[in-house]
Coordinates of C-alpha atoms in Angstrom, one line a residue:
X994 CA 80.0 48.6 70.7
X995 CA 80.9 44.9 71.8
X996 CA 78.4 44.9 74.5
X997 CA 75.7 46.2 71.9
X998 CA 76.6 42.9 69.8
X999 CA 76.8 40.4 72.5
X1000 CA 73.5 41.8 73.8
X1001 CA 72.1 41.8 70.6
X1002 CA 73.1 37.7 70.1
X1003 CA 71.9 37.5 73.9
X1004 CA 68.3 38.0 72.2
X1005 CA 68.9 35.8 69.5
X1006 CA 70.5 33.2 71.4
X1007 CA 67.0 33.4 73.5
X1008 CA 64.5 33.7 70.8
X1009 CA 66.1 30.4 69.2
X1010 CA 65.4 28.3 72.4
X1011 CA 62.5 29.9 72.9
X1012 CA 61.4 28.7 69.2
X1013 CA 62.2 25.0 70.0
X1014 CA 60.4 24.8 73.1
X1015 CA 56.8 26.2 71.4
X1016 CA 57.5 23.6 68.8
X1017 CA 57.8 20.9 71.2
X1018 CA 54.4 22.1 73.2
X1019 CA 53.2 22.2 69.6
X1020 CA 54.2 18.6 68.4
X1021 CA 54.7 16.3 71.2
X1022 CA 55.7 13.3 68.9
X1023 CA 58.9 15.1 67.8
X1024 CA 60.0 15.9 71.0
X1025 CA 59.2 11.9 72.2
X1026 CA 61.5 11.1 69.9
X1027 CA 64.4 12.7 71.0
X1028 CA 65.1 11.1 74.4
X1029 CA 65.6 12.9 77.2
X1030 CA 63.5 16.2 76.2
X1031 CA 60.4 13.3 75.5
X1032 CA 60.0 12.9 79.0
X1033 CA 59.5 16.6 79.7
X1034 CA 57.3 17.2 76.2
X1035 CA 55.2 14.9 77.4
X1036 CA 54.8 16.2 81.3
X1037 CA 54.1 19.5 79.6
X1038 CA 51.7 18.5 76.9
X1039 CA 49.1 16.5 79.5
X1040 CA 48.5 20.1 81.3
X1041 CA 48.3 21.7 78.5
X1042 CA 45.4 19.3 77.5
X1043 CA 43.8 19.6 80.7
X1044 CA 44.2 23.1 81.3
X1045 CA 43.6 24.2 77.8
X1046 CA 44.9 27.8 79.3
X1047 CA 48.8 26.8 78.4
X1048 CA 48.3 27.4 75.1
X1049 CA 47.5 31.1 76.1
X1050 CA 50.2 32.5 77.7
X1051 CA 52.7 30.5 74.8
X1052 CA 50.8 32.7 72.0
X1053 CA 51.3 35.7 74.8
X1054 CA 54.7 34.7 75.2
X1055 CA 55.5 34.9 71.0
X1056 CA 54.2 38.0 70.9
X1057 CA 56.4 39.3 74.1
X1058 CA 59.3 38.1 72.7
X1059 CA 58.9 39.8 69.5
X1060 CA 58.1 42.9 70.9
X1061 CA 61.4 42.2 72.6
X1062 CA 63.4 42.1 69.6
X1063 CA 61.3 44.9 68.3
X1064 CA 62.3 46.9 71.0
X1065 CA 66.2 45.7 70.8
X1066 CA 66.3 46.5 67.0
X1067 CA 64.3 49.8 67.9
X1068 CA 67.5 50.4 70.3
X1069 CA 70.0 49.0 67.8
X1070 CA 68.6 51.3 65.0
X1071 CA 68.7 54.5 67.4
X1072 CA 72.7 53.1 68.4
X1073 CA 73.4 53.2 64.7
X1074 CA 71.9 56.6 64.1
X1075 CA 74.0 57.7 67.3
X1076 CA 77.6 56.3 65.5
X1077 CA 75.9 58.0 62.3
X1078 CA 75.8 61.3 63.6
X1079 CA 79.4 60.9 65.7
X1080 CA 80.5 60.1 62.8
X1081 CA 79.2 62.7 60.5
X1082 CA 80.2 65.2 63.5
X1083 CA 84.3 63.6 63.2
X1084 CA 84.4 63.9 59.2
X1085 CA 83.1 67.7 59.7
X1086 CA 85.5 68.4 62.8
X1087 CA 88.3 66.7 60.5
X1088 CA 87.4 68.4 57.8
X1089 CA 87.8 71.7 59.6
X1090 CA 91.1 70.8 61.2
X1091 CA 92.8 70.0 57.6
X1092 CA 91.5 72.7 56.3
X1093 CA 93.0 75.0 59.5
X1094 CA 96.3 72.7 59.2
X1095 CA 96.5 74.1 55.5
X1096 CA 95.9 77.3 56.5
X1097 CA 98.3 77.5 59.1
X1098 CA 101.1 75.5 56.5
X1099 CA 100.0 78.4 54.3
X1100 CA 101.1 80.7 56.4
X1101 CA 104.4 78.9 57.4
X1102 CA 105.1 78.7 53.7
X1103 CA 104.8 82.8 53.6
X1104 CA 106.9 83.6 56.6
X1105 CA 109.9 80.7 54.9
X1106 CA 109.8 82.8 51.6
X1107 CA 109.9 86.1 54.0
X1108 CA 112.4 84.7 56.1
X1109 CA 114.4 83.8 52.9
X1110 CA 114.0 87.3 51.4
X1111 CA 114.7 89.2 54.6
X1112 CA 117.5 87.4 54.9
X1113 CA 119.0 87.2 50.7
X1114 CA 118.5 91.1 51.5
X1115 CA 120.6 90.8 54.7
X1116 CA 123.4 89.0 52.2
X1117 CA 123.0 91.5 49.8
X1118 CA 123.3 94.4 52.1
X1119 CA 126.5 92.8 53.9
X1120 CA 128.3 92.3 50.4
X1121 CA 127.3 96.1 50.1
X1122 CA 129.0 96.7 52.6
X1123 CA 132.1 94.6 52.5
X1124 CA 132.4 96.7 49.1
X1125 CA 132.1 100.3 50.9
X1126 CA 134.8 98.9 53.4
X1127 CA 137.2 97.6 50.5
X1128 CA 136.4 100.9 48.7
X1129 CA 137.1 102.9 51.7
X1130 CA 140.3 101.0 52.5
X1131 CA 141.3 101.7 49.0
X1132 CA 141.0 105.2 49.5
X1133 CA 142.6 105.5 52.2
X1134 CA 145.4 103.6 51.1
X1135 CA 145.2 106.3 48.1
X1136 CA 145.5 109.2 50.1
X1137 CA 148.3 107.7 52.3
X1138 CA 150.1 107.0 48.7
X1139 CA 149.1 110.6 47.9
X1140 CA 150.6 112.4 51.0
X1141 CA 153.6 110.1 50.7
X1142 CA 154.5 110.9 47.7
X1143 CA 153.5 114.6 48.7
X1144 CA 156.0 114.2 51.6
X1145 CA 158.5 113.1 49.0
X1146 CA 158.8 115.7 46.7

């Protein structure tokens, strides 16, 4: 985009000096009274006296350079539409992805509670049975009592 904007004050950057130098050819006296540039005014307003014809190609000129900067905003306008739409086009495509990214953390979230279920089950089903094991124990310790004290009598 830099190049756009130094392009972009290329043209301006001409169509300022450009100005100057019609308004010279235009009024002599002010540029006489500059100095250095007087010397050249006046070498280029004696031909355009004689010739008559230099007038011509300035007014040709104006209009060239405006159809320049016609054509560079034409270009700068379609350059903005062109970020407009890329733009347009990221918010949608970023739109899309957050709303996949929830999806997907949607999804996480159910397998975490399943994961946490599955496995409270898991705890629940091992304490179950740590209790048949006890209980078993117990009764086997029972029946070792019993067939003790059967042994006994």
């Amino acid at each position: 985009m830099s190049f756009q904007v130094f392009r972009a004050f290329c043209l301006l950057a001409v169509l300022v000096l450009f100005m100057p130098a019609g308004a010279q050819e235009a009024e002599p006296e002010i540029a006489t009274e500059t100095g250095e540039a007087g010397a050249e005014s006046q070498a280029q307003a004696q031909p355009a006296e004689e010739a008559g014809e230099e007038s011509a190609p300035v007014a040709a000129q104006a209009p060239s350079l405006e159809q320049a900067y016609q054509k560079e905003f034409a270009f700068l306008q379609g350059q903005k539409r062109d970020l407009e739409r890329r733009i347009a086009d990221f918010e949608a495509a970023s739109e899309a992805d957050l709303e996949q990214l929830q999806v997907d953390i949607r999804s996480l979230e159910r397998q975490v509670v399943e994961a946490t279920s599955r496995g409270d089950r898991l705890e629940d089903q091992v304490f179950e049975s740590e209790r048949s094991v006890e209980s078993a124990r117990d009764n086997v310790n029972l029946l070792a009592n019993t067939f003790l004290q059967a042994e006994a009598t």
